[in-house]
Coordinates of C-alpha atoms and ligand atoms in Angstrom, one line a residue:
Chain A
M3 CA 33.7 22.0 79.8
G4 CA 32.5 25.8 80.5
G5 CA 29.0 26.7 80.9
A6 CA 26.0 26.1 79.1
P7 CA 25.7 27.9 75.4
Q8 CA 23.1 30.8 75.6
R9 CA 21.7 29.1 72.2
P10 CA 21.5 25.5 71.3
A11 CA 24.7 25.0 69.0
K12 CA 24.5 24.3 65.4
I13 CA 27.8 23.8 64.9
R14 CA 30.3 22.5 67.6
I15 CA 33.9 22.0 66.8
Q16 CA 36.8 20.9 69.3
G17 CA 40.3 20.9 68.9
L18 CA 39.8 20.2 65.0
N19 CA 43.0 19.4 62.8
K20 CA 42.9 19.1 58.8
V21 CA 45.9 17.6 57.3
F22 CA 46.4 17.1 53.3
P23 CA 48.2 14.2 52.9
A24 CA 50.8 15.0 50.6
E25 CA 54.3 13.3 49.0
N26 CA 56.5 15.9 50.2
G27 CA 55.1 16.0 53.6
D28 CA 51.7 16.6 54.5
F29 CA 50.1 19.8 54.8
R30 CA 48.8 20.9 57.9
A31 CA 45.7 23.1 56.2
L32 CA 43.6 23.6 60.1
S33 CA 45.4 23.1 63.2
G34 CA 43.4 23.2 66.7
V35 CA 40.2 24.8 65.7
D36 CA 37.4 25.3 68.1
L37 CA 34.7 27.2 66.7
H38 CA 31.2 27.4 67.9
L39 CA 27.8 28.7 66.1
G40 CA 24.5 29.0 67.8
D41 CA 21.2 28.2 66.6
G42 CA 19.9 31.4 64.4
E43 CA 23.5 33.2 64.7
F44 CA 25.6 35.3 62.0
V45 CA 29.3 34.4 62.5
S46 CA 32.1 35.5 59.8
L47 CA 35.0 33.8 59.2
L48 CA 37.8 36.4 58.5
G49 CA 41.3 35.9 57.6
P50 CA 44.0 35.9 54.4
S51 CA 44.0 33.6 51.4
G52 CA 44.9 30.1 52.1
C53 CA 44.4 30.1 56.1
G54 CA 41.7 27.4 55.8
K55 CA 38.4 29.3 55.6
S56 CA 37.3 27.4 52.5
T57 CA 38.7 23.8 54.0
L58 CA 37.1 24.8 57.2
L59 CA 33.4 25.4 55.4
R60 CA 34.1 22.2 53.0
L61 CA 34.6 19.8 56.7
I62 CA 31.0 21.7 58.3
A63 CA 29.3 21.0 54.9
G64 CA 30.5 17.2 55.2
L65 CA 32.5 17.6 51.8
E66 CA 35.9 16.7 53.5
S67 CA 36.4 14.8 56.4
I68 CA 38.2 16.1 59.7
T69 CA 41.7 14.7 60.5
S70 CA 41.4 14.4 64.3
G71 CA 39.3 16.5 66.8
S72 CA 35.3 16.7 66.9
L73 CA 32.8 18.6 64.3
E74 CA 29.2 18.3 65.2
V75 CA 26.6 19.9 63.3
D76 CA 22.8 19.6 65.2
G77 CA 24.7 17.6 67.4
R78 CA 25.7 14.8 65.1
S79 CA 29.2 14.4 63.5
L80 CA 28.7 13.7 60.0
D81 CA 29.5 11.1 57.4
G82 CA 28.1 13.1 54.1
P83 CA 26.6 16.7 53.8
P84 CA 24.1 17.4 56.7
A85 CA 20.4 17.8 55.7
G86 CA 19.0 21.5 56.0
L87 CA 21.9 23.2 54.2
G88 CA 22.0 25.9 52.0
M89 CA 25.4 26.8 50.5
V90 CA 26.6 29.8 48.3
F91 CA 30.1 29.8 46.7
Q92 CA 32.3 32.9 45.3
R93 CA 31.1 31.7 41.9
D94 CA 27.7 31.3 41.3
V95 CA 27.8 27.8 39.6
L96 CA 24.6 28.0 38.0
L97 CA 23.8 25.5 35.2
D98 CA 24.1 27.2 31.7
W99 CA 21.0 25.1 30.2
R100 CA 18.8 25.8 32.7
S101 CA 16.7 29.3 32.8
I102 CA 16.8 31.1 36.1
L103 CA 13.8 29.9 37.7
D104 CA 14.6 25.9 36.8
N105 CA 18.3 26.8 38.4
V106 CA 16.4 27.9 41.4
L107 CA 14.3 25.1 41.6
L108 CA 17.4 22.5 41.1
P109 CA 17.2 21.7 44.9
V110 CA 14.0 20.7 44.9
E111 CA 14.6 18.2 42.2
F112 CA 17.7 16.5 44.2
A113 CA 15.7 16.3 47.3
G114 CA 12.8 14.5 45.3
G115 CA 9.9 17.3 46.1
R116 CA 7.4 18.2 43.6
R117 CA 8.8 21.2 41.7
D118 CA 5.1 22.7 41.1
D119 CA 4.6 22.9 44.9
Y120 CA 7.8 25.2 44.7
V121 CA 7.2 27.5 41.6
T122 CA 5.3 29.9 43.5
R123 CA 8.2 30.1 46.2
A124 CA 10.7 30.1 43.9
R125 CA 8.9 33.4 41.8
D126 CA 8.4 35.1 44.9
L127 CA 12.4 34.5 45.7
L128 CA 13.4 36.1 42.8
V129 CA 10.9 39.3 42.8
Q130 CA 11.9 39.7 46.7
Y131 CA 15.9 39.6 45.4
G132 CA 15.3 41.6 42.3
L133 CA 15.2 39.3 39.3
A134 CA 11.3 39.5 38.4
G135 CA 11.2 39.1 34.7
F136 CA 14.3 37.5 34.5
E137 CA 12.8 33.9 35.4
D138 CA 13.3 32.4 31.6
R139 CA 16.4 33.8 31.4
H140 CA 19.5 32.2 31.4
P141 CA 22.6 32.5 33.4
W142 CA 24.9 34.1 30.6
Q143 CA 22.2 36.7 29.9
L144 CA 22.4 38.1 33.2
S145 CA 25.1 40.4 35.3
G146 CA 27.5 38.8 37.9
G147 CA 25.5 40.3 40.6
M148 CA 22.2 39.3 39.4
R149 CA 23.6 35.6 38.5
Q150 CA 24.9 35.6 42.5
R151 CA 21.2 36.6 43.7
A152 CA 19.9 33.7 41.7
A153 CA 22.4 31.6 43.5
I154 CA 21.0 32.8 46.9
C155 CA 17.5 32.4 45.7
R156 CA 18.6 28.9 44.9
A157 CA 20.3 28.2 48.6
L158 CA 17.0 29.7 50.1
I159 CA 14.5 27.6 48.2
L160 CA 14.2 24.6 50.4
D161 CA 14.1 27.0 53.5
P162 CA 17.4 26.1 55.0
S163 CA 18.0 26.1 59.0
F164 CA 21.7 27.0 58.1
L165 CA 23.3 28.9 55.5
I166 CA 27.1 28.1 54.7
M167 CA 28.4 31.2 52.4
D168 CA 31.8 31.4 51.1
E169 CA 33.4 34.7 50.0
P170 CA 29.7 35.0 48.1
F171 CA 30.4 38.8 46.8
G172 CA 33.8 38.6 46.3
A173 CA 33.8 38.8 43.0
L174 CA 31.2 41.6 43.1
D175 CA 31.9 45.3 42.7
A176 CA 31.6 47.5 45.5
L177 CA 28.1 48.8 45.0
T178 CA 26.8 45.6 44.1
R179 CA 28.5 44.2 47.4
D180 CA 26.9 46.9 49.4
E181 CA 23.6 45.9 48.4
L182 CA 24.0 42.7 48.6
N183 CA 25.2 43.2 52.3
I184 CA 22.1 45.1 53.0
E185 CA 19.6 42.3 51.6
L186 CA 21.8 39.5 53.3
Q187 CA 21.2 41.2 56.8
R188 CA 17.4 41.8 55.9
L189 CA 17.4 38.1 55.2
W190 CA 18.7 37.0 58.7
Q191 CA 16.5 39.2 60.4
T192 CA 13.6 38.1 59.1
T193 CA 14.4 34.4 58.9
R194 CA 17.1 34.0 62.0
K195 CA 18.8 31.8 60.0
S196 CA 22.4 30.1 61.1
V197 CA 24.8 31.7 58.9
L198 CA 28.5 30.8 58.8
F199 CA 30.0 33.5 56.1
V200 CA 33.6 34.0 54.6
T201 CA 35.1 37.0 53.8
H202 CA 38.3 38.8 53.8
S203 CA 37.2 42.1 54.1
I204 CA 36.9 43.3 57.3
A205 CA 34.0 46.0 56.6
E206 CA 31.7 43.2 55.4
A207 CA 32.1 41.2 58.4
V208 CA 32.0 43.8 61.0
F209 CA 29.0 45.0 59.5
L210 CA 27.0 41.5 59.1
S211 CA 28.3 39.3 62.0
D212 CA 26.8 38.7 65.4
R213 CA 30.8 37.6 66.1
V214 CA 33.8 37.6 63.9
V215 CA 36.2 34.8 63.6
V216 CA 39.4 35.9 62.9
M217 CA 42.2 33.0 61.2
A218 CA 45.5 33.3 60.2
T219 CA 48.0 31.5 58.4
R220 CA 50.8 28.9 58.4
P221 CA 49.3 26.5 60.2
G222 CA 45.1 27.6 59.6
R223 CA 44.1 28.5 62.9
I224 CA 41.8 30.8 65.0
V225 CA 43.7 33.9 66.7
E226 CA 40.4 35.6 68.2
T227 CA 37.0 35.5 68.0
I228 CA 35.0 38.9 68.4
A229 CA 31.6 39.8 69.4
I230 CA 30.2 43.0 67.4
D231 CA 27.8 44.8 69.5
L232 CA 26.3 47.1 67.3
P233 CA 22.7 47.8 67.5
R234 CA 20.4 46.3 64.2
P235 CA 19.6 46.6 62.2
R236 CA 22.3 48.2 60.8
D237 CA 22.6 50.6 57.7
L238 CA 25.9 51.2 55.5
A239 CA 26.5 54.8 56.9
I240 CA 27.4 52.9 60.3
R241 CA 30.7 51.8 58.7
E242 CA 31.7 55.5 59.4
T243 CA 30.8 55.4 63.0
A244 CA 33.6 55.5 65.9
S245 CA 32.5 52.1 67.3
F246 CA 32.5 50.5 63.8
G247 CA 36.1 52.3 63.0
R248 CA 37.4 50.7 66.4
Y249 CA 36.5 47.1 65.5
S250 CA 38.0 47.4 62.3
A251 CA 41.1 48.9 63.8
H252 CA 41.0 46.0 66.4
I253 CA 41.3 43.6 63.5
R254 CA 43.5 45.2 61.4
D255 CA 46.0 45.2 64.3
L256 CA 45.5 41.5 64.8
F257 CA 46.6 41.0 60.8
E258 CA 49.4 43.1 61.4
R259 CA 50.4 41.4 64.7
H260 CA 50.2 37.9 62.8
G261 CA 52.2 39.2 59.9
V262 CA 49.0 38.9 57.6
L263 CA 50.7 41.4 55.0
R264 CA 47.5 42.1 53.3
T265 CA 45.3 43.8 55.9
K266 CA 42.8 44.9 53.0
P267 CA 40.5 43.0 50.8
S268 CA 41.8 42.9 47.2
Chain B
M156 CA 19.5 53.1 6.4
I157 CA 18.7 50.5 3.6
A158 CA 21.8 51.3 1.7
G159 CA 23.6 51.2 5.0
R160 CA 22.4 47.9 5.5
A161 CA 23.0 45.9 2.1
P162 CA 26.5 44.6 3.0
G163 CA 25.1 43.3 5.9
L164 CA 22.6 41.7 4.0
L165 CA 24.7 40.4 1.7
R166 CA 27.1 38.9 4.0
R167 CA 24.3 37.8 6.1
I168 CA 23.0 35.7 2.9
F169 CA 26.7 34.4 2.2
R170 CA 26.8 33.0 5.9
A171 CA 23.9 31.4 5.8
N172 CA 24.5 29.5 2.6
Q173 CA 28.3 29.4 2.8
V174 CA 28.6 25.8 2.1
V175 CA 26.1 26.4 -1.1
V176 CA 28.3 29.1 -2.2
V177 CA 31.5 27.6 -1.5
I178 CA 30.7 24.4 -3.4
V179 CA 29.1 26.0 -6.5
G180 CA 32.4 27.7 -7.0
F181 CA 34.4 24.8 -6.5
L182 CA 32.3 23.7 -9.0
V183 CA 32.4 26.8 -11.3
V184 CA 36.3 26.8 -10.7
W185 CA 36.5 22.8 -12.1
Q186 CA 34.2 23.4 -15.3
V187 CA 36.3 26.4 -16.5
A188 CA 39.9 24.6 -15.7
G189 CA 38.5 21.1 -17.4
T190 CA 37.3 23.0 -20.3
I191 CA 40.7 25.5 -20.9
F192 CA 42.9 22.2 -20.1
K193 CA 40.7 19.6 -21.9
A194 CA 40.7 17.1 -19.3
P195 CA 40.0 13.6 -20.7
P196 CA 36.8 12.7 -19.1
Y197 CA 37.6 9.3 -18.6
L198 CA 40.0 10.8 -16.1
L199 CA 38.1 13.7 -15.2
P200 CA 34.9 14.4 -16.5
L201 CA 33.4 18.0 -16.3
P202 CA 31.0 18.9 -13.7
S203 CA 28.3 19.3 -16.2
A204 CA 28.7 15.8 -17.5
I205 CA 28.3 14.3 -14.1
L206 CA 25.1 16.3 -13.3
A207 CA 23.9 15.5 -16.6
E208 CA 24.6 11.6 -15.5
L209 CA 22.7 12.5 -12.3
A210 CA 19.7 13.3 -14.2
A211 CA 19.8 11.1 -17.0
R212 CA 19.7 7.8 -14.2
P213 CA 17.9 9.6 -11.3
K214 CA 16.5 6.1 -9.7
I215 CA 20.1 4.3 -9.6
Y216 CA 21.4 7.0 -7.7
A217 CA 18.2 7.5 -5.3
I218 CA 18.0 4.1 -4.7
N219 CA 21.5 3.1 -4.2
G220 CA 21.8 6.5 -2.0
A221 CA 18.9 5.5 0.1
Y222 CA 20.5 2.5 0.8
T223 CA 24.0 3.5 1.7
L224 CA 22.1 6.5 4.1
Y225 CA 19.9 4.0 5.6
N226 CA 23.0 1.9 6.8
T227 CA 24.8 4.4 7.6
L228 CA 22.0 6.2 10.2
I229 CA 21.5 2.5 11.6
A230 CA 25.4 2.3 12.5
F231 CA 25.5 6.2 13.7
A232 CA 22.6 5.7 15.7
L233 CA 24.0 2.6 17.3
S234 CA 27.4 4.2 18.0
T235 CA 25.8 7.0 19.5
V236 CA 24.0 5.1 22.3
I237 CA 26.2 2.5 22.9
G238 CA 29.1 5.1 22.9
V239 CA 27.4 7.6 25.3
G240 CA 26.7 4.3 27.5
M241 CA 29.9 3.0 27.5
A242 CA 31.3 6.8 28.3
I243 CA 29.0 6.8 31.1
A244 CA 30.3 3.3 32.4
I245 CA 33.4 4.5 32.1
V246 CA 33.3 7.7 33.8
Y247 CA 31.7 5.8 36.8
S248 CA 34.2 2.9 37.1
K249 CA 37.9 3.1 37.9
F250 CA 38.0 -0.3 36.5
L251 CA 36.5 0.3 33.3
E252 CA 38.7 3.1 32.9
K253 CA 41.8 1.1 33.2
T254 CA 40.4 -1.8 31.2
L255 CA 37.9 -0.5 28.5
Y256 CA 38.7 2.8 27.8
T257 CA 42.9 1.7 27.8
F258 CA 41.8 -1.1 25.2
L259 CA 39.6 1.7 23.2
V260 CA 42.0 4.4 22.7
A261 CA 44.7 1.7 21.8
L262 CA 42.4 0.1 19.6
N263 CA 41.9 3.6 17.8
S264 CA 45.2 3.7 16.4
V265 CA 44.9 0.6 14.5
P266 CA 43.8 1.8 10.8
K267 CA 40.2 0.0 11.6
V268 CA 39.3 0.0 8.0
A269 CA 41.8 -3.3 7.4
L270 CA 38.9 -4.9 9.6
A271 CA 36.5 -4.7 7.1
P272 CA 36.9 -8.2 5.6
I273 CA 37.0 -9.4 9.0
F274 CA 33.5 -8.2 9.5
V275 CA 32.0 -9.7 6.5
L276 CA 33.4 -12.8 7.7
W277 CA 31.6 -12.4 10.8
L278 CA 28.6 -11.1 9.7
G279 CA 28.0 -12.1 6.2
T280 CA 27.5 -10.3 2.9
G281 CA 24.4 -8.5 3.9
D282 CA 23.6 -5.4 5.5
A283 CA 24.7 -6.4 9.1
S284 CA 28.5 -6.1 7.8
K285 CA 28.1 -3.2 6.5
I286 CA 26.4 -1.3 9.8
G287 CA 29.2 -3.6 11.7
I288 CA 32.3 -2.0 10.4
A289 CA 30.6 1.3 10.1
F290 CA 29.5 1.3 13.8
F291 CA 33.4 0.1 14.6
I292 CA 34.5 2.9 13.3
A293 CA 32.3 5.6 14.1
I294 CA 32.0 4.7 17.9
F295 CA 35.6 5.8 19.2
A296 CA 34.8 9.3 18.4
I297 CA 31.4 9.2 20.3
V298 CA 33.1 7.5 23.3
V299 CA 36.4 9.7 23.7
D300 CA 34.1 13.0 23.7
A301 CA 31.4 11.7 25.8
V302 CA 34.0 10.4 28.3
L303 CA 35.7 13.9 28.0
G304 CA 32.4 15.7 28.4
L305 CA 31.1 14.0 31.6
R306 CA 34.2 14.4 33.4
S307 CA 34.8 18.2 32.7
V308 CA 32.3 19.3 35.4
D309 CA 32.9 22.2 37.5
P310 CA 34.2 20.9 40.8
E311 CA 32.0 23.5 42.5
M312 CA 29.1 22.3 40.7
L313 CA 29.6 18.9 41.9
D314 CA 30.1 20.3 45.5
L315 CA 26.9 21.8 45.2
A316 CA 25.2 18.5 43.9
R317 CA 26.5 16.5 47.1
T318 CA 25.0 19.0 49.5
L319 CA 21.9 18.7 48.0
R320 CA 21.8 15.0 49.0
G321 CA 20.3 14.0 45.8
G322 CA 22.4 10.6 44.7
E323 CA 25.0 9.9 41.8
L324 CA 21.9 9.2 39.3
K325 CA 20.5 12.8 39.9
V326 CA 23.9 14.1 39.5
L327 CA 24.3 12.1 36.0
L328 CA 21.1 12.9 34.7
K329 CA 20.5 16.9 35.7
I330 CA 24.2 17.7 35.9
R331 CA 26.8 15.4 34.1
F332 CA 24.8 14.7 31.2
P333 CA 23.6 18.2 29.9
N334 CA 27.1 19.5 30.3
A335 CA 28.5 16.8 28.6
L336 CA 26.3 17.2 25.3
P337 CA 28.2 20.2 23.6
S338 CA 31.1 17.8 23.3
I339 CA 28.6 14.7 22.8
F340 CA 27.4 16.1 19.6
A341 CA 31.2 17.4 18.6
G342 CA 31.8 13.5 18.6
M343 CA 28.6 12.8 16.9
K344 CA 29.6 15.5 14.2
V345 CA 32.9 13.6 13.6
A346 CA 31.2 9.9 14.0
V347 CA 28.2 10.4 11.2
S348 CA 31.4 11.4 8.8
L349 CA 33.2 8.2 9.9
A350 CA 29.8 6.4 9.8
L351 CA 29.2 6.8 5.9
V352 CA 33.3 6.3 5.6
G353 CA 32.5 2.7 7.2
V354 CA 29.4 1.5 5.2
I355 CA 31.0 2.2 2.0
V356 CA 34.5 0.4 3.0
G357 CA 32.1 -2.5 3.6
E358 CA 30.4 -1.8 -0.1
F359 CA 33.7 -1.9 -1.6
V360 CA 34.5 -5.2 0.1
V361 CA 31.3 -7.2 -1.0
S362 CA 28.1 -5.8 -2.2
K363 CA 24.9 -5.8 -4.2
Q364 CA 23.8 -2.5 -3.7
G365 CA 24.5 0.8 -2.7
L366 CA 26.9 3.7 -3.7
G367 CA 30.0 2.2 -2.8
H368 CA 28.5 -0.7 -5.2
V369 CA 27.7 1.6 -7.8
I370 CA 31.6 3.0 -7.8
L371 CA 32.9 -0.4 -8.0
V372 CA 30.7 -1.6 -10.7
S373 CA 31.5 1.6 -12.8
Q374 CA 34.7 1.2 -12.1
G375 CA 34.9 -2.5 -13.8
V376 CA 33.3 -0.6 -16.8
F377 CA 35.5 2.3 -16.8
D378 CA 32.3 4.8 -16.2
T379 CA 34.3 7.6 -14.4
T380 CA 31.3 9.9 -14.9
A381 CA 28.9 7.5 -13.1
M382 CA 31.6 7.1 -10.6
F383 CA 31.6 10.7 -10.3
G384 CA 27.7 10.5 -10.3
A385 CA 28.0 8.4 -7.2
I386 CA 30.9 10.6 -5.2
F387 CA 28.6 13.5 -5.9
V388 CA 25.6 11.9 -3.9
L389 CA 27.9 10.8 -1.4
A390 CA 29.2 14.2 -0.9
F391 CA 25.5 15.6 -0.5
L392 CA 24.8 13.0 1.9
G393 CA 27.5 13.3 3.8
T394 CA 27.2 17.2 4.0
V395 CA 23.9 17.0 5.0
L396 CA 24.1 14.3 7.5
F397 CA 26.8 16.8 9.1
Y398 CA 24.7 19.9 9.0
G399 CA 21.6 17.8 9.9
I400 CA 23.5 17.5 13.2
E401 CA 24.4 20.7 13.4
L402 CA 21.0 22.1 13.4
L403 CA 20.2 19.5 16.1
E404 CA 22.2 20.8 18.3
R405 CA 21.4 24.6 17.7
R406 CA 17.9 23.6 18.6
L407 CA 18.8 21.5 21.6
L408 CA 21.8 23.7 22.8
P409 CA 20.9 27.2 22.5
W410 CA 22.6 27.8 25.8
H411 CA 26.2 26.4 24.4
V412 CA 28.9 29.2 24.1
S413 CA 29.8 28.4 20.7
H414 CA 26.2 29.4 20.0
R415 CA 25.8 32.6 21.9
S416 CA 28.1 34.5 20.0
Q417 CA 26.8 34.1 16.9
R418 CA 23.0 34.5 18.0
A419 CA 24.8 38.1 19.5
S420 CA 26.1 38.9 15.9
T421 CA 23.3 37.8 13.9
G422 CA 20.5 38.9 16.5
H423 CA 20.2 42.7 15.6
Ligands
ADP743 N1 42.3 19.5 48.6 C1 43.3 19.7 48.8 N2 44.5 19.1 48.8 C2 45.4 19.8 49.3 N3 45.4 21.3 49.6 C3 44.5 21.7 49.7 C4 43.2 21.2 49.4 N4 42.4 22.1 49.6 C5 42.8 23.2 50.1 N5 44.4 22.9 50.2 C6 45.2 23.6 51.0 O1 44.9 24.2 52.4 C7 44.9 25.8 52.1 C8 44.0 26.5 52.7 O2 42.8 26.3 51.8 P1 41.6 27.3 51.8 O3 40.7 26.4 52.6 O4 41.4 27.1 50.5 O5 42.3 28.4 52.2 P2 40.8 30.0 52.1 O6 39.8 29.5 51.8 O7 41.3 30.6 53.3 O8 41.7 30.6 51.2 C9 45.3 26.4 50.9 O9 47.0 26.2 51.3 C10 45.4 25.3 50.0 O10 46.2 24.8 49.0
MG744 MG1 38.5 30.1 49.9

């Protein structure tokens, strides 16, 4: 064991392997993964499709069990989803039959809380995320970007200490995506939640993160972790600076060396 | 502007009363063809004669129609409640899926009408046997469609629910069940027609009242017009039941995809 980490660990993963049993030989989805997420840290997982990013998130969210190695969240190994976790997926998975407000309040109902205690907070979140006036609309009446904003509000309603986001902006257009990147950075700076963020956009990862964990495929593994020493708050123009460019070039280089053909987000 | 709207308005009136327009059209064709080809009334009476018969003895048709309707509604309600209950049990239990569901699917291919006399044997000659056979015929549609709806939940939605740590009852009540409602309604629309079929079949086997009874008795005295009178009332009941459920569905599930497009097209 090395020296004590600077911040208490939100997630500590050591020598993790994940194998999916299959009839024609087992499939090794993750191999020898070591990962540390400090409390209040923003870390991105960056890698090509199929390198096991979602699998790793599902393990951390307690939705799937590890094959070997160790995985601790808040110092405890998991036997189900941990408390205080907010999750955002690539698809918003809002419930069609609920209004936007009621969708945001869903976690309250699951947690057995009193709805009335959270209505004000839900409305505030919706205002903050540009959804004022849409509280009583239904998901299908909103654009993709607005729906994803609502999904983020839903993840935040119980004020989780820990956010897991699996390519949350992957299906959105570039402008909406930029906008949401700014909002996410603001959220993180004001609340200092621990965030584990999956993307296959190099720029998005560098822009948002304290550290970028670069993954490669076959087998899914971590090839390098890069600390991003760029001042915060960052604005979008930082993407045109030389230091930002150096981080991007380095990561692109890593992908090329590890035989990842697609080095740009699709 | 008003001139430009007129065809749209006509179309809208037609759409709203589509069923009525189609049925009236059918009756007119029947009336005209029957008159031209001089169909013998003991084989195929004219619609005008059938309507006259209904107007002449409204009480007979009303009382017997109400009786048939009452048993149909009881059988339909029972099949819906018990069918959805069974579907939930099947979705949550691998054992019940392998036994009960497999058995139901196998049983579904048996011509269930053939079992009507057995129900009379078991439940007697009164209402119970009619309700029993109607329930038995209708429940399959409910179970099959409800199982389908309860199962077809987005797996990511279920993952999200698991991370919310609310327990399976909440997943059922807040996610699976509402998600299954469109499918359950589809089953109900089929089931309500089947329940009516079931009650009539029960009445054919043995009865003292009901539209099935009216048809049998009229057949015995070669009163074809009265047989068709009862059939008209039956057709009316079946149509009203079907559209009643569709109306309920529209009210309860305005969010469902099949209703959105209609809203958009009639919305402005
Ligand atoms: N439940 C599963 N069973 C079998 N194989 C799986 C399962 N989940 C994921 N995989 C496989 O694991 C690999 C990694 O998948 P995933 O974690 O979704 O990758 P990513 O999110 O990086 O695109 C893929 O090859 C995928 O097919
Ligand atoms: Mg993925």
